[in-house]
Amino acid sequence: MCGIVGYIGPDRAADILLDGLRRLEYRGYDSSGIAVLDGTNLQTRRSVGKIIELERVLSENPAGGSPGLGHTRWATHGKPSEENAHPHRDCTGRLVIVHNGIIENYRTLKESLVKNNHRMASETDTEVIAHIIEEHYDGNLYEAVRLSLDRIEGVYALVALHADEPDKLVIARYGPPLVVGLGSGEMFVASDIPAVLHRTREFIYLGDGEIGVVTSDSVRITNRAGETVDHQPITILWDPVSAEKGGYKHFMQKEIHEQPQALADTLRGRYFESEGRVLLDDLELSEDFARSIDRCIIIACGTSWHAGLVGQFLIEELAGIPTTVDYGSEFRYRNPIVGDRSLALAITQSGETADTLAAVRECREKGARILSICNVVGSMVTRESDDILYTHAGPEIGVASTKAFTTQLACLVLLGLFLGRRRGTIDASRFHKVMDRLVAVPQQVETILAQEAAIEKLASQFYSYSNFLFLGRGVHFPIALEGALKLKEISYIHAEGYPAGEMKHGPIALIDENMPVVFLAPRDSVYEKVLANLEEVKARGGVVITVADHDDEFLVEKSDHLITIPQTDPLLTPILSTVPLQLFAYHVAVLRGTDVDQPRNLAKSVTVE
């Protein structure tokens, strides 16, 4: 999934599609392709890598005509390859589609289609949609798409083109965004407004569960029942750069707000309540091996290392496996105890972090089984892993990781539950309790994001400070580290994260009215101990900002500022606690005038040692 562009009108479609795909490059992708109808001939061109590779293919083998579809792919099912790149065809070769999203039941659909003699040419979930439409097609593409959607479970933004109906594009949406750009004698379809903002300022946003027929001079939109839905066009006044960010000031802010959707995508299709189990597609861990694991070694760097520290709590609590967490950059410089009953868990957003890869290779040489949590399909770490758990966070442009981190935490919960059930360390009741609360987390994140204005106001009171201290206990100590890292890397304020219990062993000497202290104080098993630490800070004139899942009288009295988050299972609270710290760091950085998306001296992925 990633970028979609469609065009129908008098101009050469290939040129417009390529231009639109270039304007979506900021989203990140690993392959691209277009399909163009030239008379009755439906032509496709696809390539792996950047748009320039697709341009090279088209210069060697041009595709004329109109209408057409284009797509940049961020792999979710199947490695980056020409065969897996969009657009995808049906068996007749007369139908093509592009698609963003995840089809949860694609395996079941694929098995059924193969039994019906459909020929599959890719590893993707998208291709099954083309073949399902083919089964329903009898000369009416709109109706075939409408009927096909009844068989699909998951989320989608899709555009279909059939050579037998050259005067239309059929579109549908449930989940990922899709817009129609209104021109004069021409129409555009895109997953994001920047793709065609230079061609039109008038747009219609397709709603969830809606289907549209787009011709060169009309747009008709219906619901799934076939009833017409009226939409008033919206005039977009953003400049193109702002449009890339969806109206947000920075990519980081946009990605913070994308977390509810990213978390939902991470969980989608992985929890089967009726069966009481987690299904992790790319894990082949047998029950025998799961039971035999004698230790888990988590390897990561930076923000991913903080996720690993939370993972240590989760895996030991849920699966009963002794777990250690190592910096990838330090792992090789001792003699780690690793064997054939060890599970090495690599956590990396990009899958290309040099230090993490080196540590993975060291573990493999020592006989460990390698499992990676990663956001990029086909990346180096996934190619060198026995098992993979993809986060499905989508492209993350801002250097400071936000949605990648919270989706890593969600994956670690899933992994802990998966191992716990296979090892028999948690019963069905505990499993369901955690999972039921986990699926509610995306909506709870929405409620935290709704407090952004209040958090921005809080940032305005503290952006001029030079030092911060973040304190947490237990599973919230890693979130204190992450909160401090976010603040320091984008605002250049010195910040430290500490276990609250260690405050008396040094940091307490720094506390005065010029050292704001951020406490993470959910009502969990160590809550009373955190309150004692908070009292010690107040006794020394410290300024206290508290993040808590309640607002009892003591916290209100002792905290100078209180940010409340929803209540959930204690193992899931770290996901929620992270979000206000991200917002606080972001708004402090904005007020200080730093380059939020590209902070000095930092790179998105550290690919050299």
XYZ file of C-alpha atoms in Angstrom, residues 144-563:
420
model
C -18.786 -6.251 -10.406
C -16.810 -4.130 -7.946
C -19.848 -3.602 -5.716
C -20.577 -7.324 -5.511
C -16.915 -8.183 -4.968
C -16.660 -5.987 -1.906
C -19.113 -8.266 -0.095
C -16.474 -11.006 -0.189
C -13.586 -8.861 1.024
C -12.641 -8.448 4.675
C -10.190 -5.699 5.544
C -9.475 -2.166 4.398
C -9.031 -0.834 0.906
C -8.826 2.141 -1.381
C -8.994 0.782 -4.901
C -9.342 1.905 -8.498
C -10.351 -0.443 -11.320
C -10.129 -0.044 -15.083
C -11.581 -2.445 -17.679
C -10.656 -2.413 -21.367
C -14.268 -3.158 -22.310
C -15.438 0.033 -20.563
C -12.850 2.625 -21.615
C -14.955 5.591 -20.559
C -14.786 5.067 -16.793
C -12.783 4.326 -13.672
C -14.498 2.588 -10.773
C -13.297 3.468 -7.291
C -14.076 2.234 -3.764
C -12.942 3.024 -0.267
C -13.101 1.527 3.202
C -10.313 2.821 5.424
C -7.406 4.337 3.468
C -8.119 7.746 1.914
C -9.212 8.281 -1.691
C -10.124 11.568 -3.373
C -11.485 12.625 -6.758
C -10.046 15.762 -8.347
C -12.528 17.617 -10.535
C -11.216 19.052 -13.795
C -12.718 20.461 -16.976
C -13.247 17.542 -19.342
C -10.924 15.431 -17.212
C -10.959 13.817 -13.789
C -8.320 12.620 -11.372
C -8.237 10.028 -8.597
C -5.590 9.972 -5.871
C -4.814 8.597 -2.446
C -3.443 11.986 -1.438
C -4.291 15.488 -2.648
C -0.682 16.521 -3.511
C -0.624 14.062 -6.418
C -2.905 16.271 -8.529
C -3.148 19.581 -6.654
C -1.241 21.311 -9.456
C -4.037 20.223 -11.885
C -7.121 21.103 -9.830
C -8.150 22.656 -6.523
C -11.618 21.053 -6.414
C -11.892 17.692 -4.663
C -14.436 15.185 -3.437
C -13.443 12.956 -0.521
C -14.788 9.437 -0.889
C -16.358 8.189 2.353
C -15.993 4.784 3.977
C -18.130 2.153 2.280
C -18.633 4.263 -0.840
C -18.150 3.316 -4.501
C -17.748 5.742 -7.391
C -17.884 5.808 -11.184
C -15.589 8.466 -12.617
C -15.801 9.561 -16.262
C -14.044 12.472 -17.972
C -16.960 14.799 -17.179
C -18.868 13.267 -14.256
C -18.592 11.556 -10.886
C -21.317 9.358 -9.421
C -20.896 8.041 -5.893
C -23.053 5.432 -4.158
C -23.093 3.452 -0.958
C -22.684 -0.341 -0.925
C -26.428 -0.748 -1.485
C -26.176 1.206 -4.750
C -27.925 4.329 -3.438
C -26.571 7.633 -4.695
C -24.603 9.719 -2.192
C -24.270 13.470 -2.716
C -20.928 15.134 -2.053
C -20.165 18.834 -2.174
C -16.740 19.544 -3.691
C -14.165 21.101 -1.396
C -11.778 23.800 -2.575
C -8.211 23.172 -1.382
C -6.219 26.289 -0.600
C -3.029 24.591 0.663
C 0.229 25.142 -1.132
C 1.694 21.887 -2.551
C 4.263 21.439 0.242
C 1.591 21.784 2.931
C -0.578 19.377 0.988
C 2.069 16.659 1.230
C 1.709 16.928 4.976
C -2.072 16.693 4.855
C -2.440 20.187 6.242
C -0.163 19.480 9.220
C 2.812 21.745 9.798
C 5.318 18.885 9.878
C 5.464 15.236 8.932
C 6.130 14.398 12.574
C 2.842 15.961 13.627
C 1.051 14.141 10.810
C 2.601 10.825 11.849
C 1.665 11.365 15.497
C -1.924 11.780 14.336
C -1.687 8.707 12.086
C -1.107 6.461 15.098
C -4.731 5.359 15.601
C -4.841 4.120 11.991
C -1.330 2.640 12.176
C -2.179 0.740 15.362
C -5.421 -0.511 13.843
C -3.505 -1.714 10.770
C -0.985 -3.485 13.009
C -3.745 -5.377 14.815
C -6.002 -6.008 11.826
C -6.354 -9.662 10.858
C -4.199 -10.886 13.731
C -6.774 -11.510 16.457
C -9.467 -14.128 16.175
C -11.694 -13.677 19.205
C -13.885 -16.703 18.505
C -10.819 -18.945 18.345
C -9.026 -17.290 21.253
C -5.766 -16.915 19.369
C -3.382 -14.506 17.717
C -2.482 -15.251 14.089
C 0.931 -13.913 13.119
C 1.283 -14.675 9.422
C 5.051 -14.737 9.056
C 5.870 -16.605 12.265
C 6.559 -20.286 11.839
C 7.440 -20.885 15.482
C 6.237 -24.361 16.352
C 4.694 -25.059 19.721
C 7.618 -27.380 20.486
C 10.185 -24.659 19.816
C 8.148 -22.064 21.709
C 8.131 -24.341 24.747
C 11.843 -25.039 24.400
C 13.013 -21.407 24.349
C 15.338 -20.885 27.297
C 16.009 -17.184 26.756
C 15.096 -14.269 24.527
C 17.691 -11.700 23.481
C 16.194 -8.424 22.229
C 18.507 -6.405 19.969
C 17.793 -2.844 18.855
C 19.054 0.741 18.697
C 17.602 4.119 19.620
C 13.835 4.296 19.948
C 13.559 0.621 18.983
C 15.750 -0.207 21.993
C 13.222 1.529 24.222
C 10.516 -0.640 22.646
C 12.713 -3.628 23.437
C 12.852 -2.668 27.113
C 9.046 -2.670 27.201
C 9.167 -5.978 25.326
C 11.291 -7.464 28.109
C 8.479 -6.823 30.598
C 5.862 -8.175 28.180
C 7.655 -11.381 27.216
C 8.659 -12.246 30.773
C 5.180 -11.462 32.112
C 3.149 -13.170 29.390
C 5.425 -15.942 28.156
C 7.660 -16.621 31.164
C 10.856 -16.435 29.088
C 13.988 -14.906 30.664
C 14.721 -11.869 28.476
C 17.629 -9.498 28.065
C 17.836 -6.313 25.999
C 21.024 -5.301 24.214
C 22.101 -2.325 22.176
C 22.881 -3.619 18.705
C 25.988 -1.433 18.732
C 27.396 -3.123 21.867
C 26.217 -6.706 21.516
C 29.214 -8.016 19.571
C 31.804 -6.549 21.897
C 31.301 -9.083 24.649
C 30.778 -12.825 24.501
C 26.964 -13.139 24.700
C 25.541 -16.480 25.793
C 23.450 -17.602 22.829
C 22.474 -21.106 21.770
C 20.058 -23.115 19.655
C 17.272 -22.678 22.222
C 17.670 -18.891 22.151
C 15.223 -16.582 20.412
C 16.942 -13.458 19.088
C 14.415 -10.671 18.573
C 15.567 -7.778 16.369
C 13.493 -4.575 16.453
C 14.100 -2.044 13.678
C 11.842 0.368 11.786
C 13.865 0.346 8.581
C 15.290 -3.160 8.694
C 18.615 -1.725 7.567
C 20.213 -0.548 10.836
C 23.832 -1.651 10.548
C 24.457 -2.367 14.243
C 21.269 -4.373 14.624
C 22.070 -6.399 11.505
C 25.561 -7.176 12.773
C 24.128 -8.382 16.096
C 21.565 -10.545 14.262
C 24.345 -12.197 12.283
C 26.280 -12.851 15.473
C 23.218 -14.551 16.998
C 22.698 -16.666 13.892
C 26.320 -17.849 13.971
C 25.750 -18.943 17.564
C 22.663 -20.975 16.571
C 19.787 -18.732 17.663
C 16.454 -18.506 15.882
C 15.963 -14.979 14.483
C 12.661 -13.123 14.747
C 12.397 -9.516 13.556
C 9.850 -6.775 14.201
C 10.131 -4.431 11.252
C 8.164 -1.890 9.229
C 9.727 -2.442 5.801
C 8.882 -5.570 3.810
C 11.878 -7.042 2.035
C 14.444 -5.093 4.069
C 17.755 -6.713 4.942
C 16.809 -7.809 8.453
C 13.632 -9.504 7.208
C 15.628 -11.388 4.576
C 17.932 -12.693 7.291
C 15.165 -13.660 9.762
C 13.472 -16.990 10.351
C 10.285 -15.230 11.458
C 8.950 -11.727 10.819
C 6.341 -9.581 12.540
C 5.543 -6.538 10.397
C 4.268 -3.405 12.108
C 2.261 -2.125 9.082
C 2.838 1.454 10.312
C 3.254 2.762 6.776
C 6.042 5.132 5.691
C 7.481 7.309 8.436
C 9.107 10.453 7.021
C 10.000 12.375 10.182
C 13.391 11.401 11.605
C 12.000 11.212 15.155
C 10.114 7.925 15.304
C 6.512 8.107 16.505
C 4.036 5.681 14.917
C 6.805 3.143 14.319
C 7.450 3.040 18.081
C 3.853 2.597 19.210
C 3.217 -0.087 16.570
C 6.362 -1.878 17.740
C 4.872 -1.912 21.239
C 1.608 -3.328 19.859
C 3.563 -6.050 18.028
C 5.421 -6.931 21.224
C 2.103 -7.376 23.030
C 0.912 -9.662 20.230
C 4.150 -11.623 20.381
C 3.965 -11.968 24.158
C 0.400 -13.278 23.911
C 1.314 -15.599 21.035
C 4.218 -17.115 22.967
C 2.257 -17.182 26.205
C -0.543 -19.243 24.678
C 1.898 -21.620 22.972
C 3.858 -22.113 26.180
C 0.749 -22.361 28.349
C 1.804 -19.501 30.625
C -1.427 -17.516 30.248
C -4.958 -18.858 30.241
C -7.791 -17.936 27.888
C -9.264 -15.455 30.349
C -6.058 -13.424 30.627
C -5.520 -13.623 26.878
C -8.972 -12.256 26.088
C -8.705 -9.531 28.713
C -5.481 -8.155 27.232
C -6.592 -8.536 23.608
C -9.985 -6.922 24.175
C -8.236 -3.913 25.661
C -5.564 -3.865 22.979
C -8.127 -3.561 20.181
C -9.567 -0.540 22.009
C -6.199 1.257 22.104
C -6.470 2.989 18.673
C -9.663 4.743 19.759
C -8.110 5.647 23.112
C -5.178 7.250 21.286
C -7.730 9.414 19.467
C -8.905 10.805 22.805
C -5.331 11.731 23.730
C -4.766 13.452 20.391
C -7.872 15.529 21.098
C -5.902 17.121 23.970
C -3.269 18.540 21.606
C -4.275 22.165 22.147
C -3.861 21.806 25.915
C -0.481 20.092 25.489
C 0.640 22.822 23.094
C -0.292 25.403 25.741
C 1.743 23.438 28.276
C 4.712 23.424 25.885
C 4.497 27.205 25.625
C 5.265 27.403 29.348
C 8.351 25.189 29.173
C 10.014 25.599 25.782
C 12.644 27.991 27.143
C 13.942 25.576 29.819
C 17.369 24.016 29.293
C 16.993 20.697 31.152
C 14.295 18.097 31.793
C 14.089 14.910 33.817
C 11.676 12.071 32.918
C 10.911 9.463 35.584
C 8.996 6.198 35.511
C 8.985 2.818 37.222
C 8.586 -0.705 35.937
C 7.279 -0.895 32.405
C 7.150 2.921 32.322
C 10.868 3.436 32.826
C 11.432 2.807 29.071
C 8.729 5.385 28.278
C 10.610 7.900 30.424
C 13.673 7.173 28.271
C 11.638 7.591 25.100
C 10.068 10.850 26.296
C 13.508 12.270 27.058
C 14.876 11.111 23.703
C 12.035 12.724 21.764
C 12.563 16.040 23.535
C 16.328 16.114 23.111
C 16.490 14.965 19.491
C 14.077 17.520 18.035
C 14.293 20.481 20.436
C 17.987 20.155 21.440
C 17.042 20.477 25.117
C 19.112 18.331 27.453
C 16.779 15.655 28.858
C 17.374 12.467 30.803
C 15.156 9.487 31.477
C 15.632 7.582 34.726
C 13.974 4.854 36.760
C 12.145 6.822 39.419
C 13.685 4.640 42.112
C 17.162 5.729 41.010
C 16.398 9.400 41.509
C 17.933 9.371 44.991
C 21.142 7.876 43.576
C 22.225 11.032 41.781
C 19.627 12.979 39.767
C 17.986 14.378 42.909
C 20.983 16.700 43.225
C 19.854 18.514 40.079
C 16.282 19.177 41.130
C 15.211 22.764 41.670
C 12.723 25.199 40.144
C 14.709 25.204 36.892
C 14.515 21.435 36.362
C 11.020 20.342 35.267
C 10.339 16.690 36.104
C 7.934 14.621 34.009
C 6.439 11.719 35.979
C 4.711 8.718 34.446
C 2.247 7.708 37.153
C -0.431 5.239 36.035
C -2.298 3.464 38.798
C -0.406 0.177 38.625
C 1.507 -2.044 41.067
C 4.233 0.571 41.651
C 1.956 3.613 41.824
C 2.516 4.263 45.540
C 6.278 4.183 45.029
C 6.021 6.721 42.232
C 3.984 8.977 44.504
C 6.790 8.841 47.083
C 9.284 9.947 44.413
C 6.949 12.746 43.354
C 6.757 13.972 46.970
C 10.560 14.071 47.105
C 10.708 16.257 44.001
C 8.085 18.676 45.336
C 9.918 18.906 48.654
C 12.931 20.257 46.766
C 11.022 22.885 44.828
C 10.815 20.888 41.595
C 8.221 21.590 38.921
C 6.160 18.464 38.234
C 4.364 17.470 35.028
C 2.453 14.218 35.510
C 1.048 11.807 32.949
C -1.516 9.524 34.614
C -4.609 7.464 33.894
C -6.553 9.091 36.735
C -6.872 12.446 38.459
C -7.125 11.644 42.127
C -6.879 14.367 44.744
C -3.221 13.759 45.575
C -2.019 14.038 41.975
C -4.074 17.152 41.357
C -2.623 18.734 44.500
C 1.012 17.733 43.994
C 1.308 18.099 40.221
C 1.910 21.512 38.728
C 0.448 20.136 35.496
C -1.526 16.918 34.941
C -2.130 15.156 31.621
